[in-house]
């Protein structure tokens, strides 16, 4: 195994320049500024969204426990006839009125509908700020597909395996995510630093080597942002990168369709292992399975794995408001080192720096899911 910098990271100097993604705003009209809306939403809206996430997560986590304990993936269930309310919408009015129709029909829980409408309003405002003359059509097209797949997952929830391979057909979830986030990026003022290193990585992958990117983490859209900035120059990396993902993105119904389009190794964060004590053992077993999956993947070679070594998203300094990478968990870094060393295949570790928080800034305060917050549906807003 070769490493481009000494461990622990940020504790020494790099023998090679680190990658850097930087998403910048030069005008209040560019897409990046728009998602200041997520940061500056009113307290009332924040409470609604937080309540939705916390209530939704409980059910999904409980269902995962049942599936994992029984050793059976949720298959063989009766086929659910999918409503076409959203996919047939031809205007904003029809799309939003469809929420009430689905709630009244009992197909969509009211709290999920409220979350969907909030996402719609934020997304619309963000895209409109870009100044794109086609913004109305872009918003309607992307949100129609998003609403349809959120409803689809409520009707027939998708269950992720420890290693999830991106679903590209019959519906291409990868391109769905690309097309949804694309209008939120001002490509004219964004850049990829040290692009030559990505070409170097592509060559190593073609030679059968493994590559691990030890990265900071700023938004839930990081995997899609990385793919968007590399899709023209390095499509091999953009489409084949495997992301080590926490449980939120595979249980929150508003996140799941985007996650279904990425290659994921699903793990439970150590920071939240005991949020619900009775689920801790299940989480540990699930993480062991994911670790074994990763070991098998690396033995096959030609794999590129992204991991946020801090275990969560960056937060700004409370006094200076400056963003900086959260501290890395040394055990996570060491686990990746050992996995590469024991894979029997040449491996390389590279640092990756991301600066993209304007897209979807995380909440300023981290919140854990408490047992008392369990309710009939699931969701979460933490890290």
PDB file of N, CA, C and O in Angstrom, residues 72-124:
ATOM      1  N   UNK A  72     -34.013 -11.901   6.234  1.00  0.00           N
ATOM      2  CA  UNK A  72     -34.788 -11.860   5.005  1.00  0.00           C
ATOM      3  C   UNK A  72     -34.915 -10.429   4.525  1.00  0.00           C
ATOM      4  O   UNK A  72     -35.275  -9.544   5.287  1.00  0.00           O
ATOM      5  N   UNK A  73     -34.604 -10.213   3.254  1.00  0.00           N
ATOM      6  CA  UNK A  73     -34.814  -8.901   2.659  1.00  0.00           C
ATOM      7  C   UNK A  73     -36.283  -8.808   2.307  1.00  0.00           C
ATOM      8  O   UNK A  73     -36.926  -9.796   1.960  1.00  0.00           O
ATOM      9  N   UNK A  74     -36.831  -7.605   2.396  1.00  0.00           N
ATOM     10  CA  UNK A  74     -38.264  -7.417   2.173  1.00  0.00           C
ATOM     11  C   UNK A  74     -38.625  -7.669   0.720  1.00  0.00           C
ATOM     12  O   UNK A  74     -38.716  -6.761  -0.088  1.00  0.00           O
ATOM     13  N   UNK A  75     -38.810  -8.924   0.375  1.00  0.00           N
ATOM     14  CA  UNK A  75     -39.231  -9.286  -0.970  1.00  0.00           C
ATOM     15  C   UNK A  75     -40.436 -10.187  -0.856  1.00  0.00           C
ATOM     16  O   UNK A  75     -40.791 -10.663   0.231  1.00  0.00           O
ATOM     17  N   UNK A  76     -41.081 -10.453  -1.980  1.00  0.00           N
ATOM     18  CA  UNK A  76     -42.232 -11.326  -1.962  1.00  0.00           C
ATOM     19  C   UNK A  76     -43.468 -10.672  -1.395  1.00  0.00           C
ATOM     20  O   UNK A  76     -44.463 -11.344  -1.117  1.00  0.00           O
ATOM     21  N   UNK A  77     -43.442  -9.344  -1.203  1.00  0.00           N
ATOM     22  CA  UNK A  77     -44.612  -8.638  -0.699  1.00  0.00           C
ATOM     23  C   UNK A  77     -45.611  -8.452  -1.837  1.00  0.00           C
ATOM     24  O   UNK A  77     -45.244  -8.456  -3.003  1.00  0.00           O
ATOM     25  N   UNK A  78     -46.885  -8.255  -1.505  1.00  0.00           N
ATOM     26  CA  UNK A  78     -47.874  -8.011  -2.547  1.00  0.00           C
ATOM     27  C   UNK A  78     -47.470  -6.799  -3.378  1.00  0.00           C
ATOM     28  O   UNK A  78     -46.945  -5.810  -2.863  1.00  0.00           O
ATOM     29  N   UNK A  79     -47.693  -6.873  -4.672  1.00  0.00           N
ATOM     30  CA  UNK A  79     -47.367  -5.765  -5.550  1.00  0.00           C
ATOM     31  C   UNK A  79     -48.302  -4.597  -5.257  1.00  0.00           C
ATOM     32  O   UNK A  79     -49.521  -4.759  -5.205  1.00  0.00           O
ATOM     33  N   UNK A  80     -47.717  -3.427  -5.038  1.00  0.00           N
ATOM     34  CA  UNK A  80     -48.504  -2.238  -4.746  1.00  0.00           C
ATOM     35  C   UNK A  80     -48.724  -1.475  -6.044  1.00  0.00           C
ATOM     36  O   UNK A  80     -47.778  -1.200  -6.780  1.00  0.00           O
ATOM     37  N   UNK A  81     -49.984  -1.138  -6.311  1.00  0.00           N
ATOM     38  CA  UNK A  81     -50.278  -0.359  -7.510  1.00  0.00           C
ATOM     39  C   UNK A  81     -49.841   1.074  -7.280  1.00  0.00           C
ATOM     40  O   UNK A  81     -50.362   1.752  -6.394  1.00  0.00           O
ATOM     41  N   UNK A  82     -48.891   1.533  -8.069  1.00  0.00           N
ATOM     42  CA  UNK A  82     -48.290   2.850  -7.854  1.00  0.00           C
ATOM     43  C   UNK A  82     -49.172   3.965  -8.400  1.00  0.00           C
ATOM     44  O   UNK A  82     -49.619   3.919  -9.540  1.00  0.00           O
ATOM     45  N   UNK A  83     -49.415   4.967  -7.563  1.00  0.00           N
ATOM     46  CA  UNK A  83     -50.200   6.125  -7.983  1.00  0.00           C
ATOM     47  C   UNK A  83     -49.407   6.964  -8.981  1.00  0.00           C
ATOM     48  O   UNK A  83     -48.203   7.166  -8.824  1.00  0.00           O
ATOM     49  N   UNK A  84     -50.070   7.475  -9.999  1.00  0.00           N
ATOM     50  CA  UNK A  84     -49.428   8.305 -11.012  1.00  0.00           C
ATOM     51  C   UNK A  84     -49.744   9.790 -10.825  1.00  0.00           C
ATOM     52  O   UNK A  84     -49.574  10.599 -11.735  1.00  0.00           O
ATOM     53  N   UNK A  85     -50.194  10.143  -9.635  1.00  0.00           N
ATOM     54  CA  UNK A  85     -50.589  11.528  -9.362  1.00  0.00           C
ATOM     55  C   UNK A  85     -49.486  12.519  -9.698  1.00  0.00           C
ATOM     56  O   UNK A  85     -49.725  13.535 -10.361  1.00  0.00           O
ATOM     57  N   UNK A  86     -48.271  12.250  -9.240  1.00  0.00           N
ATOM     58  CA  UNK A  86     -47.181  13.220  -9.414  1.00  0.00           C
ATOM     59  C   UNK A  86     -46.566  13.156 -10.806  1.00  0.00           C
ATOM     60  O   UNK A  86     -46.253  14.188 -11.394  1.00  0.00           O
ATOM     61  N   UNK A  87     -46.373  11.978 -11.330  1.00  0.00           N
ATOM     62  CA  UNK A  87     -45.697  11.850 -12.620  1.00  0.00           C
ATOM     63  C   UNK A  87     -46.544  12.452 -13.740  1.00  0.00           C
ATOM     64  O   UNK A  87     -46.022  12.827 -14.798  1.00  0.00           O
ATOM     65  N   UNK A  88     -47.839  12.576 -13.509  1.00  0.00           N
ATOM     66  CA  UNK A  88     -48.712  13.154 -14.530  1.00  0.00           C
ATOM     67  C   UNK A  88     -48.954  14.642 -14.328  1.00  0.00           C
ATOM     68  O   UNK A  88     -49.667  15.268 -15.110  1.00  0.00           O
ATOM     69  N   UNK A  89     -48.383  15.235 -13.292  1.00  0.00           N
ATOM     70  CA  UNK A  89     -48.566  16.670 -13.034  1.00  0.00           C
ATOM     71  C   UNK A  89     -47.922  17.495 -14.137  1.00  0.00           C
ATOM     72  O   UNK A  89     -46.803  17.201 -14.567  1.00  0.00           O
ATOM     73  N   UNK A  90     -48.616  18.531 -14.564  1.00  0.00           N
ATOM     74  CA  UNK A  90     -48.109  19.387 -15.639  1.00  0.00           C
ATOM     75  C   UNK A  90     -47.892  20.822 -15.196  1.00  0.00           C
ATOM     76  O   UNK A  90     -47.565  21.692 -16.006  1.00  0.00           O
ATOM     77  N   UNK A  91     -48.069  21.096 -13.920  1.00  0.00           N
ATOM     78  CA  UNK A  91     -47.861  22.447 -13.408  1.00  0.00           C
ATOM     79  C   UNK A  91     -47.547  22.363 -11.923  1.00  0.00           C
ATOM     80  O   UNK A  91     -47.779  21.320 -11.279  1.00  0.00           O
ATOM     81  N   UNK A  92     -47.029  23.451 -11.374  1.00  0.00           N
ATOM     82  CA  UNK A  92     -46.748  23.497  -9.942  1.00  0.00           C
ATOM     83  C   UNK A  92     -48.027  23.268  -9.142  1.00  0.00           C
ATOM     84  O   UNK A  92     -48.017  22.550  -8.139  1.00  0.00           O
ATOM     85  N   UNK A  93     -49.111  23.873  -9.584  1.00  0.00           N
ATOM     86  CA  UNK A  93     -50.377  23.720  -8.875  1.00  0.00           C
ATOM     87  C   UNK A  93     -50.820  22.262  -8.827  1.00  0.00           C
ATOM     88  O   UNK A  93     -51.229  21.757  -7.779  1.00  0.00           O
ATOM     89  N   UNK A  94     -50.707  21.569  -9.950  1.00  0.00           N
ATOM     90  CA  UNK A  94     -51.095  20.159  -9.983  1.00  0.00           C
ATOM     91  C   UNK A  94     -50.175  19.316  -9.108  1.00  0.00           C
ATOM     92  O   UNK A  94     -50.625  18.370  -8.440  1.00  0.00           O
ATOM     93  N   UNK A  95     -48.891  19.655  -9.102  1.00  0.00           N
ATOM     94  CA  UNK A  95     -47.925  18.887  -8.314  1.00  0.00           C
ATOM     95  C   UNK A  95     -48.217  19.025  -6.825  1.00  0.00           C
ATOM     96  O   UNK A  95     -48.279  18.029  -6.095  1.00  0.00           O
ATOM     97  N   UNK A  96     -48.414  20.260  -6.361  1.00  0.00           N
ATOM     98  CA  UNK A  96     -48.636  20.491  -4.937  1.00  0.00           C
ATOM     99  C   UNK A  96     -50.026  20.037  -4.497  1.00  0.00           C
ATOM    100  O   UNK A  96     -50.191  19.541  -3.374  1.00  0.00           O
ATOM    101  N   UNK A  97     -51.031  20.198  -5.362  1.00  0.00           N
ATOM    102  CA  UNK A  97     -52.368  19.718  -5.000  1.00  0.00           C
ATOM    103  C   UNK A  97     -52.376  18.193  -4.913  1.00  0.00           C
ATOM    104  O   UNK A  97     -53.189  17.594  -4.205  1.00  0.00           O
ATOM    105  N   UNK A  98     -51.443  17.557  -5.637  1.00  0.00           N
ATOM    106  CA  UNK A  98     -51.330  16.110  -5.568  1.00  0.00           C
ATOM    107  C   UNK A  98     -50.946  15.627  -4.183  1.00  0.00           C
ATOM    108  O   UNK A  98     -51.297  14.499  -3.789  1.00  0.00           O
ATOM    109  N   UNK A  99     -50.212  16.455  -3.419  1.00  0.00           N
ATOM    110  CA  UNK A  99     -49.852  16.089  -2.053  1.00  0.00           C
ATOM    111  C   UNK A  99     -51.106  15.883  -1.212  1.00  0.00           C
ATOM    112  O   UNK A  99     -51.238  14.886  -0.495  1.00  0.00           O
ATOM    113  N   UNK A 100     -52.031  16.850  -1.306  1.00  0.00           N
ATOM    114  CA  UNK A 100     -53.273  16.741  -0.532  1.00  0.00           C
ATOM    115  C   UNK A 100     -54.084  15.528  -0.995  1.00  0.00           C
ATOM    116  O   UNK A 100     -54.660  14.810  -0.181  1.00  0.00           O
ATOM    117  N   UNK A 101     -54.103  15.289  -2.300  1.00  0.00           N
ATOM    118  CA  UNK A 101     -54.840  14.152  -2.843  1.00  0.00           C
ATOM    119  C   UNK A 101     -54.300  12.839  -2.276  1.00  0.00           C
ATOM    120  O   UNK A 101     -55.084  11.963  -1.868  1.00  0.00           O
ATOM    121  N   UNK A 102     -52.966  12.703  -2.237  1.00  0.00           N
ATOM    122  CA  UNK A 102     -52.367  11.460  -1.739  1.00  0.00           C
ATOM    123  C   UNK A 102     -52.543  11.313  -0.237  1.00  0.00           C
ATOM    124  O   UNK A 102     -52.708  10.200   0.274  1.00  0.00           O
ATOM    125  N   UNK A 103     -52.512  12.428   0.493  1.00  0.00           N
ATOM    126  CA  UNK A 103     -52.751  12.371   1.937  1.00  0.00           C
ATOM    127  C   UNK A 103     -54.194  11.949   2.198  1.00  0.00           C
ATOM    128  O   UNK A 103     -54.468  11.072   3.032  1.00  0.00           O
ATOM    129  N   UNK A 104     -55.130  12.564   1.478  1.00  0.00           N
ATOM    130  CA  UNK A 104     -56.548  12.236   1.663  1.00  0.00           C
ATOM    131  C   UNK A 104     -56.840  10.783   1.303  1.00  0.00           C
ATOM    132  O   UNK A 104     -57.721  10.150   1.895  1.00  0.00           O
ATOM    133  N   UNK A 105     -56.088  10.248   0.338  1.00  0.00           N
ATOM    134  CA  UNK A 105     -56.292   8.863  -0.077  1.00  0.00           C
ATOM    135  C   UNK A 105     -55.624   7.882   0.878  1.00  0.00           C
ATOM    136  O   UNK A 105     -55.779   6.661   0.726  1.00  0.00           O
ATOM    137  N   UNK A 106     -54.859   8.402   1.851  1.00  0.00           N
ATOM    138  CA  UNK A 106     -54.192   7.541   2.815  1.00  0.00           C
ATOM    139  C   UNK A 106     -52.925   6.905   2.297  1.00  0.00           C
ATOM    140  O   UNK A 106     -52.368   6.009   2.934  1.00  0.00           O
ATOM    141  N   UNK A 107     -52.438   7.372   1.132  1.00  0.00           N
ATOM    142  CA  UNK A 107     -51.215   6.794   0.569  1.00  0.00           C
ATOM    143  C   UNK A 107     -49.957   7.529   1.012  1.00  0.00           C
ATOM    144  O   UNK A 107     -48.840   7.020   0.823  1.00  0.00           O
ATOM    145  N   UNK A 108     -50.120   8.711   1.582  1.00  0.00           N
ATOM    146  CA  UNK A 108     -48.964   9.526   1.963  1.00  0.00           C
ATOM    147  C   UNK A 108     -49.188  10.104   3.354  1.00  0.00           C
ATOM    148  O   UNK A 108     -50.159  10.840   3.578  1.00  0.00           O
ATOM    149  N   UNK A 109     -48.329   9.795   4.325  1.00  0.00           N
ATOM    150  CA  UNK A 109     -48.466  10.358   5.671  1.00  0.00           C
ATOM    151  C   UNK A 109     -48.348  11.885   5.633  1.00  0.00           C
ATOM    152  O   UNK A 109     -47.518  12.428   4.887  1.00  0.00           O
ATOM    153  N   UNK A 110     -49.153  12.604   6.410  1.00  0.00           N
ATOM    154  CA  UNK A 110     -49.136  14.078   6.392  1.00  0.00           C
ATOM    155  C   UNK A 110     -47.761  14.671   6.657  1.00  0.00           C
ATOM    156  O   UNK A 110     -47.388  15.676   6.050  1.00  0.00           O
ATOM    157  N   UNK A 111     -46.985  14.060   7.583  1.00  0.00           N
ATOM    158  CA  UNK A 111     -45.676  14.650   7.883  1.00  0.00           C
ATOM    159  C   UNK A 111     -44.699  14.496   6.724  1.00  0.00           C
ATOM    160  O   UNK A 111     -43.851  15.348   6.483  1.00  0.00           O
ATOM    161  N   UNK A 112     -44.826  13.399   5.968  1.00  0.00           N
ATOM    162  CA  UNK A 112     -43.977  13.219   4.792  1.00  0.00           C
ATOM    163  C   UNK A 112     -44.368  14.233   3.722  1.00  0.00           C
ATOM    164  O   UNK A 112     -43.521  14.841   3.074  1.00  0.00           O
ATOM    165  N   UNK A 113     -45.673  14.438   3.543  1.00  0.00           N
ATOM    166  CA  UNK A 113     -46.153  15.412   2.571  1.00  0.00           C
ATOM    167  C   UNK A 113     -45.647  16.806   2.909  1.00  0.00           C
ATOM    168  O   UNK A 113     -45.242  17.576   2.020  1.00  0.00           O
ATOM    169  N   UNK A 114     -45.649  17.153   4.203  1.00  0.00           N
ATOM    170  CA  UNK A 114     -45.144  18.465   4.619  1.00  0.00           C
ATOM    171  C   UNK A 114     -43.666  18.608   4.293  1.00  0.00           C
ATOM    172  O   UNK A 114     -43.210  19.667   3.840  1.00  0.00           O
ATOM    173  N   UNK A 115     -42.901  17.542   4.504  1.00  0.00           N
ATOM    174  CA  UNK A 115     -41.475  17.581   4.178  1.00  0.00           C
ATOM    175  C   UNK A 115     -41.240  17.709   2.695  1.00  0.00           C
ATOM    176  O   UNK A 115     -40.355  18.446   2.252  1.00  0.00           O
ATOM    177  N   UNK A 116     -42.052  17.023   1.899  1.00  0.00           N
ATOM    178  CA  UNK A 116     -41.914  17.098   0.443  1.00  0.00           C
ATOM    179  C   UNK A 116     -42.196  18.514  -0.056  1.00  0.00           C
ATOM    180  O   UNK A 116     -41.489  19.034  -0.917  1.00  0.00           O
ATOM    181  N   UNK A 117     -43.240  19.136   0.494  1.00  0.00           N
ATOM    182  CA  UNK A 117     -43.564  20.504   0.059  1.00  0.00           C
ATOM    183  C   UNK A 117     -42.466  21.476   0.464  1.00  0.00           C
ATOM    184  O   UNK A 117     -42.114  22.396  -0.284  1.00  0.00           O
ATOM    185  N   UNK A 118     -41.882  21.283   1.651  1.00  0.00           N
ATOM    186  CA  UNK A 118     -40.797  22.167   2.088  1.00  0.00           C
ATOM    187  C   UNK A 118     -39.588  22.044   1.167  1.00  0.00           C
ATOM    188  O   UNK A 118     -38.978  23.046   0.791  1.00  0.00           O
ATOM    189  N   UNK A 119     -39.245  20.802   0.805  1.00  0.00           N
ATOM    190  CA  UNK A 119     -38.127  20.595  -0.111  1.00  0.00           C
ATOM    191  C   UNK A 119     -38.428  21.271  -1.452  1.00  0.00           C
ATOM    192  O   UNK A 119     -37.562  21.917  -2.043  1.00  0.00           O
ATOM    193  N   UNK A 120     -39.677  21.134  -1.908  1.00  0.00           N
ATOM    194  CA  UNK A 120     -40.053  21.749  -3.188  1.00  0.00           C
ATOM    195  C   UNK A 120     -39.830  23.265  -3.141  1.00  0.00           C
ATOM    196  O   UNK A 120     -39.239  23.843  -4.074  1.00  0.00           O
ATOM    197  N   UNK A 121     -40.319  23.914  -2.097  1.00  0.00           N
ATOM    198  CA  UNK A 121     -40.200  25.373  -2.007  1.00  0.00           C
ATOM    199  C   UNK A 121     -38.738  25.804  -1.967  1.00  0.00           C
ATOM    200  O   UNK A 121     -38.338  26.767  -2.639  1.00  0.00           O
ATOM    201  N   UNK A 122     -37.912  25.097  -1.198  1.00  0.00           N
ATOM    202  CA  UNK A 122     -36.485  25.430  -1.116  1.00  0.00           C
ATOM    203  C   UNK A 122     -35.795  25.219  -2.460  1.00  0.00           C
ATOM    204  O   UNK A 122     -34.990  26.041  -2.899  1.00  0.00           O
ATOM    205  N   UNK A 123     -36.103  24.099  -3.100  1.00  0.00           N
ATOM    206  CA  UNK A 123     -35.469  23.781  -4.384  1.00  0.00           C
ATOM    207  C   UNK A 123     -35.880  24.795  -5.445  1.00  0.00           C
ATOM    208  O   UNK A 123     -35.046  25.284  -6.211  1.00  0.00           O
ATOM    209  N   UNK A 124     -37.155  25.113  -5.499  1.00  0.00           N
ATOM    210  CA  UNK A 124     -37.641  26.088  -6.480  1.00  0.00           C
ATOM    211  C   UNK A 124     -36.948  27.437  -6.292  1.00  0.00           C
ATOM    212  O   UNK A 124     -36.456  28.043  -7.258  1.00  0.00           O
TER     213      UNK A 124
END
